[in-house]
mmCIF file of the C-alpha atoms, coordinates in Angstrom:
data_MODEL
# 
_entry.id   MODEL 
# 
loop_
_atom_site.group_PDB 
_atom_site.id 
_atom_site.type_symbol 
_atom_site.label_atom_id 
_atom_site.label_alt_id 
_atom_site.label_comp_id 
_atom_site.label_asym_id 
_atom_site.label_entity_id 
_atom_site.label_seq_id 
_atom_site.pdbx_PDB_ins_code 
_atom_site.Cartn_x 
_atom_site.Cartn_y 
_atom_site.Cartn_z 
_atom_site.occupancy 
_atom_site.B_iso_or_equiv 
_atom_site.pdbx_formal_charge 
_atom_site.auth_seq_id 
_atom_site.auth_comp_id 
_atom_site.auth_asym_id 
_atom_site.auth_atom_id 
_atom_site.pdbx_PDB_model_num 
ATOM 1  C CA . UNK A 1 1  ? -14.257 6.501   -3.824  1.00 0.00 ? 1  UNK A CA 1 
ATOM 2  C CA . UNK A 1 2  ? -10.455 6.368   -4.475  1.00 0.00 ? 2  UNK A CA 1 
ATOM 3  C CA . UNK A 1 3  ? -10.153 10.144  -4.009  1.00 0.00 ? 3  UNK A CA 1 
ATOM 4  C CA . UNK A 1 4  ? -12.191 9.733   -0.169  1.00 0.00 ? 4  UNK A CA 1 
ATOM 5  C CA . UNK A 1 5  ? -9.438  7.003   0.498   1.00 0.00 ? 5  UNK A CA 1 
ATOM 6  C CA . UNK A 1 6  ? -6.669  9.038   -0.734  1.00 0.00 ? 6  UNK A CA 1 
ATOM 7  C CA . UNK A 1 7  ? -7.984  11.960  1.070   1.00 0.00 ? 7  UNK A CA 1 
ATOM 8  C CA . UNK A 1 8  ? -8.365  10.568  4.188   1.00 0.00 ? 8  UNK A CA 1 
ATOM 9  C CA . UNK A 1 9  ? -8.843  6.515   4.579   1.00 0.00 ? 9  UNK A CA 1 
ATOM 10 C CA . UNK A 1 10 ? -10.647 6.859   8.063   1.00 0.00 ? 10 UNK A CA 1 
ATOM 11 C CA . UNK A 1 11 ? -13.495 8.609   6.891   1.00 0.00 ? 11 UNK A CA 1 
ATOM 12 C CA . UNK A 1 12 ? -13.927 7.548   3.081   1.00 0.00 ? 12 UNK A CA 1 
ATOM 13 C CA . UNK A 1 13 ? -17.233 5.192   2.653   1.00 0.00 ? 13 UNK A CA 1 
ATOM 14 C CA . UNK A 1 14 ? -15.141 1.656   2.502   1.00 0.00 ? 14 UNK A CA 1 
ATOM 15 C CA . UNK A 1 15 ? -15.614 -1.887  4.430   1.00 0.00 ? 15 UNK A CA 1 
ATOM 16 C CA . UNK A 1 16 ? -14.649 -1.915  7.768   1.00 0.00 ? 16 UNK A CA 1 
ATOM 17 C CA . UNK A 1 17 ? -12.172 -4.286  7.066   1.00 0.00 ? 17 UNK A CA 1 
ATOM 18 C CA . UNK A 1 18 ? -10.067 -2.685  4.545   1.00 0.00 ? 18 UNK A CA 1 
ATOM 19 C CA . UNK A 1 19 ? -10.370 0.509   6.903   1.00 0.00 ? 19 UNK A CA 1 
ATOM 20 C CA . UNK A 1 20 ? -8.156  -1.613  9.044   1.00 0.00 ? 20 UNK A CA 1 
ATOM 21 C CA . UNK A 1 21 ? -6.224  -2.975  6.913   1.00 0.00 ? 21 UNK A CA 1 
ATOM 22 C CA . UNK A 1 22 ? -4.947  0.522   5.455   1.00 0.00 ? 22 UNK A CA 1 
ATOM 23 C CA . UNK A 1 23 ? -4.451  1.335   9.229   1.00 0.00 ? 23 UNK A CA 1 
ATOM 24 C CA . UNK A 1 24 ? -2.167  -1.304  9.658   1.00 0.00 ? 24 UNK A CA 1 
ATOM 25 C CA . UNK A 1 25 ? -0.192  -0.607  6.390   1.00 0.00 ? 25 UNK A CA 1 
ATOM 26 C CA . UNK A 1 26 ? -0.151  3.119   7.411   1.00 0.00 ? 26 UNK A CA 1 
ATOM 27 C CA . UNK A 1 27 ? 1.873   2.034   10.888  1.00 0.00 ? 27 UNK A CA 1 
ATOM 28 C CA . UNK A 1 28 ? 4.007   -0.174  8.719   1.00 0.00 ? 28 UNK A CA 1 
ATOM 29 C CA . UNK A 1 29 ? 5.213   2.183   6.525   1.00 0.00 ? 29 UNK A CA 1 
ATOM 30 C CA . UNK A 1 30 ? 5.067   5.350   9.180   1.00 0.00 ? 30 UNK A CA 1 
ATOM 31 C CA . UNK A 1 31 ? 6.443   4.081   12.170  1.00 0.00 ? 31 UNK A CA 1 
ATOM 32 C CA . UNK A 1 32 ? 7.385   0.033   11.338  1.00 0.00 ? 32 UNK A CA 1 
ATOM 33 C CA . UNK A 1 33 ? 9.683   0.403   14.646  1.00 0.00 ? 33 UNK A CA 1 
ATOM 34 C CA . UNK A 1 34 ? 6.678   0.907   16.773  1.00 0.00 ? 34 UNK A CA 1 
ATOM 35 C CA . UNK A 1 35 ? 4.843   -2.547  15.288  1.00 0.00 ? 35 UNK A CA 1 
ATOM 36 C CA . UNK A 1 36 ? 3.823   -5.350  17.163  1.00 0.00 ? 36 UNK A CA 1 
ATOM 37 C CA . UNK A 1 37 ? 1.232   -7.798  17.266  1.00 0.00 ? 37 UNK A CA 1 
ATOM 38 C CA . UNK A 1 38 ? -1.359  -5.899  19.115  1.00 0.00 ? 38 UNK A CA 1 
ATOM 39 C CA . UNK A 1 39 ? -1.358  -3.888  15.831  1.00 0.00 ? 39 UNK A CA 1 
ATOM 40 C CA . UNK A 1 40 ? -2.559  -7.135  14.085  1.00 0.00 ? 40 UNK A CA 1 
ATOM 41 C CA . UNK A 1 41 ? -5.304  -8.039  15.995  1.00 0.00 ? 41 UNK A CA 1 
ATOM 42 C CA . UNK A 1 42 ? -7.677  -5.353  15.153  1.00 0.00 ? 42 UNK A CA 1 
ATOM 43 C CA . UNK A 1 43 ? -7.594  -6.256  11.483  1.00 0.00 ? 43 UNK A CA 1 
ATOM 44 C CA . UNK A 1 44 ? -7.930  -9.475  12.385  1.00 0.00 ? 44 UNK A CA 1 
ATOM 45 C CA . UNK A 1 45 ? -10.836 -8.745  14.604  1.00 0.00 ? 45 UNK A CA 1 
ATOM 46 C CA . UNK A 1 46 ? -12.527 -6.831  11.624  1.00 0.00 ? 46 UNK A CA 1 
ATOM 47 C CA . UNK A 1 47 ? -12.499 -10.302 9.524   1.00 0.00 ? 47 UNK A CA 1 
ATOM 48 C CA . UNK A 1 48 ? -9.424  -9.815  7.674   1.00 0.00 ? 48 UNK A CA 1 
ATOM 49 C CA . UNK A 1 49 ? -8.031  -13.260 7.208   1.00 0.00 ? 49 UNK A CA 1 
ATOM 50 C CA . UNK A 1 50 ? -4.194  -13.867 8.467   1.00 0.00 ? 50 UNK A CA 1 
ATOM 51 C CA . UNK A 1 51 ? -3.558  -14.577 4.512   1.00 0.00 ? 51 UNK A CA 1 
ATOM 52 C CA . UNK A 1 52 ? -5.010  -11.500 3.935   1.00 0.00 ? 52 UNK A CA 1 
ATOM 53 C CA . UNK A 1 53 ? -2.848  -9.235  6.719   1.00 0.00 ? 53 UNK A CA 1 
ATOM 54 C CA . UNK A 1 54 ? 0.093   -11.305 5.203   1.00 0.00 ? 54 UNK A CA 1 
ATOM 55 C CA . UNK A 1 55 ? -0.415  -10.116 1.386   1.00 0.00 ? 55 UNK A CA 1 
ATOM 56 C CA . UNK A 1 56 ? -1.356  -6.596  2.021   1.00 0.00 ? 56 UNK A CA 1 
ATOM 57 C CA . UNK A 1 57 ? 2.039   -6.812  4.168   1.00 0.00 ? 57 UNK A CA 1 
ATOM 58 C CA . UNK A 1 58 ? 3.958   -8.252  1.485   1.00 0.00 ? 58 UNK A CA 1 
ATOM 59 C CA . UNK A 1 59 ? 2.914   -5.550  -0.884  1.00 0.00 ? 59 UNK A CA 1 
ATOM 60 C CA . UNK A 1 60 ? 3.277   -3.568  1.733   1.00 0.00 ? 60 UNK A CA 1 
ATOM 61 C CA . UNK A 1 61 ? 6.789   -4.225  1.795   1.00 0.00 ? 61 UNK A CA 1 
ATOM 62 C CA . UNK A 1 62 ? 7.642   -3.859  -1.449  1.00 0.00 ? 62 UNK A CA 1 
ATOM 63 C CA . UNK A 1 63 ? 6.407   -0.423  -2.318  1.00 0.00 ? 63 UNK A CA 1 
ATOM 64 C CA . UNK A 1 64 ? 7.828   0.732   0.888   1.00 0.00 ? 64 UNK A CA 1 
ATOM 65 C CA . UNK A 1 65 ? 11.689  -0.489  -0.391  1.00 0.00 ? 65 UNK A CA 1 
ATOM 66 C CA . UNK A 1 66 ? 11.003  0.487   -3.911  1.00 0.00 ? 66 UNK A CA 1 
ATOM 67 C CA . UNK A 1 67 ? 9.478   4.274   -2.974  1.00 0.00 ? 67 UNK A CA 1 
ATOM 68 C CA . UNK A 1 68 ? 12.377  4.360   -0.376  1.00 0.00 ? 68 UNK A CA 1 
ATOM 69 C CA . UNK A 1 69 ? 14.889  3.136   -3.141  1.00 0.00 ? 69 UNK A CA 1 
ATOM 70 C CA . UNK A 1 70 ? 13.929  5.696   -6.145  1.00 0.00 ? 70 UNK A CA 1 
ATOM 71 C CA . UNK A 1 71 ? 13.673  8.662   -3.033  1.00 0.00 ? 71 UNK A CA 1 
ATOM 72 C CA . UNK A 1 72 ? 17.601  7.048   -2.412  1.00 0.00 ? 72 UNK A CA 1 
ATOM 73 C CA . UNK A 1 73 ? 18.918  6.552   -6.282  1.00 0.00 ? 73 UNK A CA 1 
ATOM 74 C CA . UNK A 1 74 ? 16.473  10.192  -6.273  1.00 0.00 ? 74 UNK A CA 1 
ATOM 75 C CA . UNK A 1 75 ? 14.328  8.841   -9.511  1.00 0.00 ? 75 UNK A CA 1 
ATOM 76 C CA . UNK A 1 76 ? 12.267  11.405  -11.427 1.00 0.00 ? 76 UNK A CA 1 
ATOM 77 C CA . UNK A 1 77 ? 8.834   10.870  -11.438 1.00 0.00 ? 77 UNK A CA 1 
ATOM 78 C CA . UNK A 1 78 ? 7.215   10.674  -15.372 1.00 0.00 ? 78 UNK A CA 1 
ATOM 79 C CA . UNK A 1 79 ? 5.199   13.111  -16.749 1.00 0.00 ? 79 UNK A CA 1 
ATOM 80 C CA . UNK A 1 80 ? 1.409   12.251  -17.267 1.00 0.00 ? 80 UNK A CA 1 
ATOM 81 C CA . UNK A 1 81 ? 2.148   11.246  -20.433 1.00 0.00 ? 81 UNK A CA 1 
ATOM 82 C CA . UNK A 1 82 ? 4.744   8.755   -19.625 1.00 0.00 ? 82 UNK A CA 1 
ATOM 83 C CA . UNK A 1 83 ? 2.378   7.415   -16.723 1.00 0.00 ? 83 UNK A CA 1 
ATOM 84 C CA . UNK A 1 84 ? -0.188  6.945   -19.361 1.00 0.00 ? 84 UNK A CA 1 
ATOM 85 C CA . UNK A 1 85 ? 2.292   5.109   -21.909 1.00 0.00 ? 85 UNK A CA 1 
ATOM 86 C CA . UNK A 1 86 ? 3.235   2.652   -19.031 1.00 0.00 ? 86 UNK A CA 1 
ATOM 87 C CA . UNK A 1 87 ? -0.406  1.982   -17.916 1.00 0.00 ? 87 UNK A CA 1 
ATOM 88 C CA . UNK A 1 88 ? -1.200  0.952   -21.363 1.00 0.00 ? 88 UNK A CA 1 
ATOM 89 C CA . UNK A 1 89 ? 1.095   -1.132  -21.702 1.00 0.00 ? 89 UNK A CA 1 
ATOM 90 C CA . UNK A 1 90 ? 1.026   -2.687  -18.737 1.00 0.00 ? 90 UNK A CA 1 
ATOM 91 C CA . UNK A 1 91 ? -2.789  -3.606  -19.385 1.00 0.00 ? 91 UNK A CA 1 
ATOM 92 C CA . UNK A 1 92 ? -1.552  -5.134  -22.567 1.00 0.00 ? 92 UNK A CA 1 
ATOM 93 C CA . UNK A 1 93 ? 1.635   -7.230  -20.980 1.00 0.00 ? 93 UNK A CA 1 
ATOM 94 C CA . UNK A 1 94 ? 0.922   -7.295  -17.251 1.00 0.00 ? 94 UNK A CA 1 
ATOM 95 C CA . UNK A 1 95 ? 4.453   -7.403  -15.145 1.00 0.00 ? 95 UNK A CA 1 
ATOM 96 C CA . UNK A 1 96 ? 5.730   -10.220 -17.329 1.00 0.00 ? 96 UNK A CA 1 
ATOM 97 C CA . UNK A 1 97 ? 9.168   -9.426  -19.434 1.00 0.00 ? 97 UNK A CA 1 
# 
């Protein structure tokens, strides 16, 4: 199911709500200028609850500055190998330092 999101969330096999959701989060992070409250209201609409359109905002938010700031600083993205390191170990730690 992740790849039919990936591929395309508008036509992968997922809730009508998160469809919206990922709509919403597309327009924030694609044209954020253009974003109002009418772009709200569908999600809402769908049953996402105004917690809900605030956390997937928030985290939103922060990948958006953090992908922007490595693109900026121009980060290298890890081999698979690396990826894999840091996955284990963040199921062993979590975020915590």
């Amino acid at each position: 199911m992740t790849q039919a999101v990936l591929a395309d969330y508008r036509t992968a096999p997922i809730d009508e709500k998160l469809r919206a959701a990922l709509a919403l989060l597309e327009k924030v992070t694609r044209a954020p200028e253009a974003l109002g409250p009418d772009d709200v209201r569908p999600v809402l609409a769908r049953g996402v609850t105004r917690q809900g359109v605030k956390d997937a905002l928030f985290v939103a938010a922060m990948f958006n500055a953090i992908d922007r700031l490595a693109d900026a600083f121009r980060f290298e993205i890890p081999d698979d190998a690396a990826f894999a390191a840091s996955a284990k170990m963040l199921l062993k730690m979590g975020y915590k330092l």
